[in-house]
Tab-separated table of C-alpha atoms in Angstrom:
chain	number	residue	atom	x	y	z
A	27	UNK	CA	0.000	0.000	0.000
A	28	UNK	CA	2.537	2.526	0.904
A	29	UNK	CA	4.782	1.855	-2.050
A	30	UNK	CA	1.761	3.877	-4.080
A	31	UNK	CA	2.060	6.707	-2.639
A	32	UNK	CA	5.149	9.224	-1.854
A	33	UNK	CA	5.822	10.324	1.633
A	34	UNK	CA	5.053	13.724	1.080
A	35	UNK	CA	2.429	13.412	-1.717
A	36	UNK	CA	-1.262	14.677	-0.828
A	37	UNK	CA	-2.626	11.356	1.875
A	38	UNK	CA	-5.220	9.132	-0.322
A	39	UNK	CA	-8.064	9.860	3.046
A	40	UNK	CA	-8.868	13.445	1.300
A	41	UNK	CA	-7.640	15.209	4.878
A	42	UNK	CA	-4.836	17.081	3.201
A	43	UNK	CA	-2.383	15.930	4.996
A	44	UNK	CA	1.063	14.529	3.505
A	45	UNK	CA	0.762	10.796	3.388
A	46	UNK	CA	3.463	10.810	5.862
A	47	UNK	CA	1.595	12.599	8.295
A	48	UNK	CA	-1.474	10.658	8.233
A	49	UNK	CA	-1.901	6.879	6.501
A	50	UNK	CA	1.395	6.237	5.815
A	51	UNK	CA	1.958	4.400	9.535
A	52	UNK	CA	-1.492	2.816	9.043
A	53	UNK	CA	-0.874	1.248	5.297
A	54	UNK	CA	1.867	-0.152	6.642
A	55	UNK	CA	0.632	-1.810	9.516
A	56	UNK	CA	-1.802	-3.202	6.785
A	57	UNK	CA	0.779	-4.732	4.525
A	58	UNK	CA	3.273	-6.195	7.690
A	59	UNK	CA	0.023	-8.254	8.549
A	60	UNK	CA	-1.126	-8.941	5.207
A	61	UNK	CA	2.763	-9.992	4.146
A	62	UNK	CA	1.932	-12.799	7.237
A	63	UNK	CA	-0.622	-14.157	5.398
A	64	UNK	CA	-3.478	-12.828	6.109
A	65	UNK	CA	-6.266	-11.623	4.012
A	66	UNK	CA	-6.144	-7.152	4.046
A	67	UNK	CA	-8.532	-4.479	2.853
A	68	UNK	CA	-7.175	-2.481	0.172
A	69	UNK	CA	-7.983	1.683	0.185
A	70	UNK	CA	-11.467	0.798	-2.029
A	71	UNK	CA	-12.294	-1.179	1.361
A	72	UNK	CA	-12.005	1.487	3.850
A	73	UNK	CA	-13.802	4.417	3.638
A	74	UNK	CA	-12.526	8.383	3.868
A	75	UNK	CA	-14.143	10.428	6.458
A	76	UNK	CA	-16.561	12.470	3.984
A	77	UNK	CA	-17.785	8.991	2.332
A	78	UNK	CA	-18.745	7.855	5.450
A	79	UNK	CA	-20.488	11.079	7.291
A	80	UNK	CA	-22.686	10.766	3.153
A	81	UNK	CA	-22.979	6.967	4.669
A	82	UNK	CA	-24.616	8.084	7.817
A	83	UNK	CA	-26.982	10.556	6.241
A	84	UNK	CA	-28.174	7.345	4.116
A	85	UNK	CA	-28.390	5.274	7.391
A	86	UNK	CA	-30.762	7.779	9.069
A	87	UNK	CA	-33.238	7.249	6.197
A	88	UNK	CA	-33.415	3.800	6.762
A	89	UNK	CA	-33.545	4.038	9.864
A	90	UNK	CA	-36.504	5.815	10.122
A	91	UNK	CA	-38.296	4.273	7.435
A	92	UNK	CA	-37.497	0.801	9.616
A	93	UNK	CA	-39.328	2.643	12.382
A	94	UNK	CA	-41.999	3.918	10.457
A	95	UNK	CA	-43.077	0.100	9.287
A	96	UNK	CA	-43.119	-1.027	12.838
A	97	UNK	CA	-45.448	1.316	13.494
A	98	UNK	CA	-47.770	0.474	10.856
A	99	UNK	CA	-47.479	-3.287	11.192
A	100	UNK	CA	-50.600	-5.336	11.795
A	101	UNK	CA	-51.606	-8.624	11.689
A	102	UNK	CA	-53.967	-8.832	8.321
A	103	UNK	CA	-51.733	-6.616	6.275
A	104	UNK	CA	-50.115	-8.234	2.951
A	105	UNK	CA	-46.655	-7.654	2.305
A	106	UNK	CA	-47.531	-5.327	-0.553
A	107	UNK	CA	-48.967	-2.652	1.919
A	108	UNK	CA	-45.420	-2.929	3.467
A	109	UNK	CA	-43.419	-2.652	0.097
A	110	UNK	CA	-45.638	0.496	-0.299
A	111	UNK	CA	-45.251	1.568	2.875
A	112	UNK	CA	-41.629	1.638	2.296
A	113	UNK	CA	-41.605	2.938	-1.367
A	114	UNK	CA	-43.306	5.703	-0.190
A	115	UNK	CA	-41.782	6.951	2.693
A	116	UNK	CA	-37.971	6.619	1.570
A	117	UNK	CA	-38.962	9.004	-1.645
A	118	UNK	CA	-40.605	11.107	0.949
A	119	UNK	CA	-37.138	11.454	2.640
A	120	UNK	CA	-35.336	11.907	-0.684
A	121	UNK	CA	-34.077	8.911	-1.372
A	122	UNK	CA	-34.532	5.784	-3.193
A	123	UNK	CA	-35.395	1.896	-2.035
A	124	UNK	CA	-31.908	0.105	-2.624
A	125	UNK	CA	-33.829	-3.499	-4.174
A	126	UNK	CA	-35.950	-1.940	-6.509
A	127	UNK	CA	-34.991	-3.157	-9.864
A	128	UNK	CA	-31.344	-4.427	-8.567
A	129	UNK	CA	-30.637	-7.092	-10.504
A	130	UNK	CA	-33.986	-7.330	-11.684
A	131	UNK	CA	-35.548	-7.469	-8.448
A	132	UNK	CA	-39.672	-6.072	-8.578
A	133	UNK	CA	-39.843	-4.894	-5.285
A	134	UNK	CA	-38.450	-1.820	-3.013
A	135	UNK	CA	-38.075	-4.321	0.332
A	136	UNK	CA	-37.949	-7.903	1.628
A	137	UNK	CA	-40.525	-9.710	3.382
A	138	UNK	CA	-39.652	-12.515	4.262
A	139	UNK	CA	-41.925	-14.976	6.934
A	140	UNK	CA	-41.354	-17.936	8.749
A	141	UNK	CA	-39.455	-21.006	6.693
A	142	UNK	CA	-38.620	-17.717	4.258
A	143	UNK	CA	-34.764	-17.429	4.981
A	144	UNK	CA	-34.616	-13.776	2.882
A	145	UNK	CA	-35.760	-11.921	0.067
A	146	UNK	CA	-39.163	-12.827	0.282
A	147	UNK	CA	-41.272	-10.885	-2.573
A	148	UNK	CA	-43.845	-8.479	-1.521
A	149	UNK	CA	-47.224	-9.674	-2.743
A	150	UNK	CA	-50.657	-8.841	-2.415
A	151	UNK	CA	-51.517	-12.464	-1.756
A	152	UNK	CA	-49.344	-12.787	1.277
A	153	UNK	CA	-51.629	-11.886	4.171
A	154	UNK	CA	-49.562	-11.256	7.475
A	155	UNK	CA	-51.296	-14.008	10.136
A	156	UNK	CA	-50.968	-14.418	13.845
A	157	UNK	CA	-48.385	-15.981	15.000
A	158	UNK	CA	-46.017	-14.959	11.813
A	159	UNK	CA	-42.780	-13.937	12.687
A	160	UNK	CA	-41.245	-12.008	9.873
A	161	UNK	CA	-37.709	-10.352	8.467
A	162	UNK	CA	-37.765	-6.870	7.105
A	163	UNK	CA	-34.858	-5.826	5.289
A	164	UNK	CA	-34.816	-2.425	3.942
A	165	UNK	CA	-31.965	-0.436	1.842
A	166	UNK	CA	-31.719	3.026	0.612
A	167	UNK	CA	-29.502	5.238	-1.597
A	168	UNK	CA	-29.005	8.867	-0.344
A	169	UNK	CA	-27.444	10.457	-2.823
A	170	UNK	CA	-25.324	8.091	-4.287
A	171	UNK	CA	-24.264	6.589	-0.776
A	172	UNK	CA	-26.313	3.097	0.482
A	173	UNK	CA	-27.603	1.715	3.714
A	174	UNK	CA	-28.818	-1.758	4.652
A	175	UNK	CA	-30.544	-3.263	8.189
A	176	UNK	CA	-32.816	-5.951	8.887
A	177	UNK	CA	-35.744	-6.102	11.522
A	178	UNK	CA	-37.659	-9.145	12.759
A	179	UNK	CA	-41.106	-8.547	14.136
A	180	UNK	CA	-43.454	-10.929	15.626
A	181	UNK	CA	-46.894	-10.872	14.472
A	182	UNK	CA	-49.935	-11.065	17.223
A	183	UNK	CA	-49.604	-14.119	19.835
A	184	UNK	CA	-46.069	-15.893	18.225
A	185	UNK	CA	-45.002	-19.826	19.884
A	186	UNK	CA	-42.418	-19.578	21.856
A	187	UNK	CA	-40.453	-21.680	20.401
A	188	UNK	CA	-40.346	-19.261	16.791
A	189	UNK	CA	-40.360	-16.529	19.842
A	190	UNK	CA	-36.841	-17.491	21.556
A	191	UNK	CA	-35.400	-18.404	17.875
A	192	UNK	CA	-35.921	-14.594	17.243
A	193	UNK	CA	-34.391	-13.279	20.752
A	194	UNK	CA	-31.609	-15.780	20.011
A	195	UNK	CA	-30.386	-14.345	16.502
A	196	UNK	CA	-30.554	-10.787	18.041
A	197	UNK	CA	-27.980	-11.858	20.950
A	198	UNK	CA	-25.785	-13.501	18.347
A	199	UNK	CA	-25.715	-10.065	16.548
A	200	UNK	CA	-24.880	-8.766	19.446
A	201	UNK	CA	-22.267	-10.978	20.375
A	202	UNK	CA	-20.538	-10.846	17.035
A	203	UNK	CA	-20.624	-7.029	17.497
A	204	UNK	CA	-18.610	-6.816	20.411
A	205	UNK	CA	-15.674	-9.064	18.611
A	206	UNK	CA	-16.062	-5.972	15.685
A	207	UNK	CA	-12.470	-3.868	16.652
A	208	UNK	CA	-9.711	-2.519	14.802
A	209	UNK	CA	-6.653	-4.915	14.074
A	210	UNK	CA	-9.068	-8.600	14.785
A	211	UNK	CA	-10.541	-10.082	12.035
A	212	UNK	CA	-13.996	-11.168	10.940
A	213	UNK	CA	-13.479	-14.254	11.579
A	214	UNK	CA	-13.301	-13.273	15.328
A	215	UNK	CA	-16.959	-12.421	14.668
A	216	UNK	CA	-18.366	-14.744	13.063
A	217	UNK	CA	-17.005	-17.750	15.187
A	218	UNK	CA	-19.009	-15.640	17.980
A	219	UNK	CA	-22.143	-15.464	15.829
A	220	UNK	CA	-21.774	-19.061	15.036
A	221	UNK	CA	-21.164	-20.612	18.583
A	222	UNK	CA	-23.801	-18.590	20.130
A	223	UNK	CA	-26.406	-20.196	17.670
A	224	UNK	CA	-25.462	-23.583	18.112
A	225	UNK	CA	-25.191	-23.413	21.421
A	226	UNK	CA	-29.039	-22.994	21.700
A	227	UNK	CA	-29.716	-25.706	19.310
A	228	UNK	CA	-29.724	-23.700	15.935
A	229	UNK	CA	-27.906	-23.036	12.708
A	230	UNK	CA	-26.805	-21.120	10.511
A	231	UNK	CA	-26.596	-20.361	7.072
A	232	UNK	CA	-23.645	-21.147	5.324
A	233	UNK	CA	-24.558	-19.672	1.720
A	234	UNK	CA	-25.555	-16.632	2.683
A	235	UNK	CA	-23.765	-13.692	4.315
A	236	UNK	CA	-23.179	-9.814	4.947
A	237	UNK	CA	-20.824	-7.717	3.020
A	238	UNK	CA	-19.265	-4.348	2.736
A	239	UNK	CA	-21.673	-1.723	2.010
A	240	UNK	CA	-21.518	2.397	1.432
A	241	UNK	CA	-20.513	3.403	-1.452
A	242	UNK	CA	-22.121	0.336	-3.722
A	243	UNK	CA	-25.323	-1.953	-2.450
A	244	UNK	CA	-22.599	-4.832	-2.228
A	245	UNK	CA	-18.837	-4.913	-1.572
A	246	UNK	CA	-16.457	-6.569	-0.607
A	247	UNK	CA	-15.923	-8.669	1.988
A	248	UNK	CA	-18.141	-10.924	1.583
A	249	UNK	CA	-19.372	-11.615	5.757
A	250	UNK	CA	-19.333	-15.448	7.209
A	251	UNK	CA	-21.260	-16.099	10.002
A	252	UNK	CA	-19.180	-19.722	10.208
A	253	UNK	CA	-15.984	-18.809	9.820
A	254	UNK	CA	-12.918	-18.977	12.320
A	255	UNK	CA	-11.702	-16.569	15.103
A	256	UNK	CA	-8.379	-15.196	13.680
A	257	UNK	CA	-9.543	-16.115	9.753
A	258	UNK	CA	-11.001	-14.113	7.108
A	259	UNK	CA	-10.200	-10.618	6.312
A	260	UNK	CA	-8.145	-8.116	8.825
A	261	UNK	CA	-10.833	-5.614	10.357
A	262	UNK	CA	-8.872	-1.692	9.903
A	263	UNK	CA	-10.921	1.479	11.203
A	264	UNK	CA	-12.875	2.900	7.840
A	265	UNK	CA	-14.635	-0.317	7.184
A	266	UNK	CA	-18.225	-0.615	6.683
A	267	UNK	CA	-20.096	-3.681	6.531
A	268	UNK	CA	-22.889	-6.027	7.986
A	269	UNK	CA	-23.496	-8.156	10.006
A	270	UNK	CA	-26.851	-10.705	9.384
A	271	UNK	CA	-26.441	-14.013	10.182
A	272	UNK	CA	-29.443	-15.939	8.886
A	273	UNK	CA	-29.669	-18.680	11.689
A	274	UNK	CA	-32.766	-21.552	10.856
A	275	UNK	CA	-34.636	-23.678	13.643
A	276	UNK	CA	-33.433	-26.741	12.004
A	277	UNK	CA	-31.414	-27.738	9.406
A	278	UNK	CA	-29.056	-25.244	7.482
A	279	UNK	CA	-29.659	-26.114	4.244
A	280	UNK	CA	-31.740	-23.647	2.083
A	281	UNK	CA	-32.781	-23.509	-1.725
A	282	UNK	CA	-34.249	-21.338	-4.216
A	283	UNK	CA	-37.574	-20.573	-5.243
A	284	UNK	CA	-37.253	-21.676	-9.124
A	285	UNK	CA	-39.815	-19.990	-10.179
A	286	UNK	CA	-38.849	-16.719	-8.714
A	287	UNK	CA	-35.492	-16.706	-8.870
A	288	UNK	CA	-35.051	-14.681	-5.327
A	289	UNK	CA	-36.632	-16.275	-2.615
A	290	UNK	CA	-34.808	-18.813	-0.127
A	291	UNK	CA	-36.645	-20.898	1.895
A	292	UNK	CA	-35.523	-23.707	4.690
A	293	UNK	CA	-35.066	-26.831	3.568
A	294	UNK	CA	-36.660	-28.966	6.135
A	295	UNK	CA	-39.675	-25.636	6.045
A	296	UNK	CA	-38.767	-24.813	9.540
A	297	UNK	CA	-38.816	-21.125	10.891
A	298	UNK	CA	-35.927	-19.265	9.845
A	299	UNK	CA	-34.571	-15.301	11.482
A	300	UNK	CA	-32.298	-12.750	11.097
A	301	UNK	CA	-31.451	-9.335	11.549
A	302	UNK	CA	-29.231	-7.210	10.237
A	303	UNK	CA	-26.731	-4.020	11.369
A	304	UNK	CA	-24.466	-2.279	9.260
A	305	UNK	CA	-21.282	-1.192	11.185
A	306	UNK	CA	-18.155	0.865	11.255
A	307	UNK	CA	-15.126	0.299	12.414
A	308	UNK	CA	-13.613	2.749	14.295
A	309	UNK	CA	-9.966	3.724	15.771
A	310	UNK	CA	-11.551	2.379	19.622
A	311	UNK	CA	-13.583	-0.280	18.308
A	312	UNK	CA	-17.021	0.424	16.181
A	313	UNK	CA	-19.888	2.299	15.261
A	314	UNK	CA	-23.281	1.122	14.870
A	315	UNK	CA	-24.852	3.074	11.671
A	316	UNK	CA	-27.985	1.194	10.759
A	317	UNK	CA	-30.374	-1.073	12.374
């Protein structure tokens, strides 16, 4: 990294500093650990301190719009009135629903209930029921600049069983967030996520993951929730990413709705949760930007 850039050339941040005086010590720290073997972040990876205040003006908008659905949710409602729901109120903010039309995708959120692991399609047919417990997962573009978090909700009078399977992914979210600090590595979070979850009879999705986030929908890294403590890639202050471990009542194994092309179900139909953060790391440890 620092072989890029002269000593007292203009630092790559955008603080105006010589490199010298500002990432010079920090790229190299980078590339003595990555020459030990271990997988780094190069500068696309780690964001400057404008990107990310533009990243956090994003975040607020989905944010709110996250708070706005809880507000309106009700057992009888289809998952259209939700999609519209959020459609409308992120244009109201200025901004713009992340899925719609990514990658051909018809919708502006995910609903996704029960054995639905994620991207569940919004559809007027799909009646929310007692006893549903479902995943919400809303993104936005602000500008240019995206944000991305995940919400479960339980519907009206929920088992306990699909009730403790929803408490239990939060505190694994939780748990792998504490293991998010400058200078570990992901894998040092998603070993947490992953013991957690078994430890309470569950597991998790191995297909599926988080990733970096901010400046495109997805980036790099791509985010294991079954990975090793001391694996994966190097965590350095400036990354943005998620963390949504997708953790199933039963068996791990998901597929694809064929017909759809999107949605991912269970493959034994058992409930299925998650939810989702987005998170910063910082200089003292992390940020949390979206939930």
């Amino acid at each position: 990294m620092s072989n890029k850039l002269g000593r007292n050339d203009p630092c790559w941040c955008g603080s105006g500093k010589k490199y010298k005086k500002c990432h010079q010590e920090f790229d190299d720290k980078i590339s003595y650990i990555g020459s030990k073997g271990h997988i780094v972040p190069d500068h696309s990876i780690i964001k400057t301190p404008a990107q990310i205040e533009k990243i956090r003006e994003s975040c607020k908008v989905n944010v709110a719009v996250l708070d706005y659905v809880a507000e309106n949710l009700r057992v009888g409602m289809t998952t259209e009135e939700i999609d519209r729901m959020v459609y409308e109120k992120t244009k109201e903010m200025g901004a713009v629903p992340a899925p719609l039309n990514y990658e051909g995708y018809p919708k502006s959120v995910c609903t996704s209930i029960n054995e639905i692991v994620c991207h569940g399609i919004p559809s007027d047919k799909v009646v929310l029921k007692d006893g549903d417990i479902i995943n919400i997962d809303c993104s936005t573009i602000l500008d240019g600049y995206y944000s991305d978090s995940s919400r479960m909700f339980c519907i009206g009078n929920v088992d306990p069983e699909k009730k403790k399977l929803v408490d239990v992914v939060k505190e694994c979210v939780e748990i792998g967030l504490e293991k998010v600090q400058p200078w570990s590595f992901l894998g040092d979070m998603g070993q947490a996520v992953n013991e957690h979850a078994m430890k309470n009879g569950y597991s998790v999705v191995r297909e599926i993951g988080g990733h970096g986030v901010g400046l495109e929908f997805h980036e790099d890294p791509w985010v294991s929730y079954v990975s090793k403590a001391g694996e994966e890639m190097l965590l350095v202050p400036g990354m943005i990413f998620t963390i949504e471990p997708m953790v199933n009542m039963g068996t791990n194994k998901v597929y694809c709705d064929k017909e759809d092309g999107w949605t991912i179900y269970t493959a034994d139909k058992k409930p299925s949760a998650q939810w989702e953060i987005m998170v910063l790391v910082t200089e003292t440890g992390h940020e949390v930007l979206c939930w």
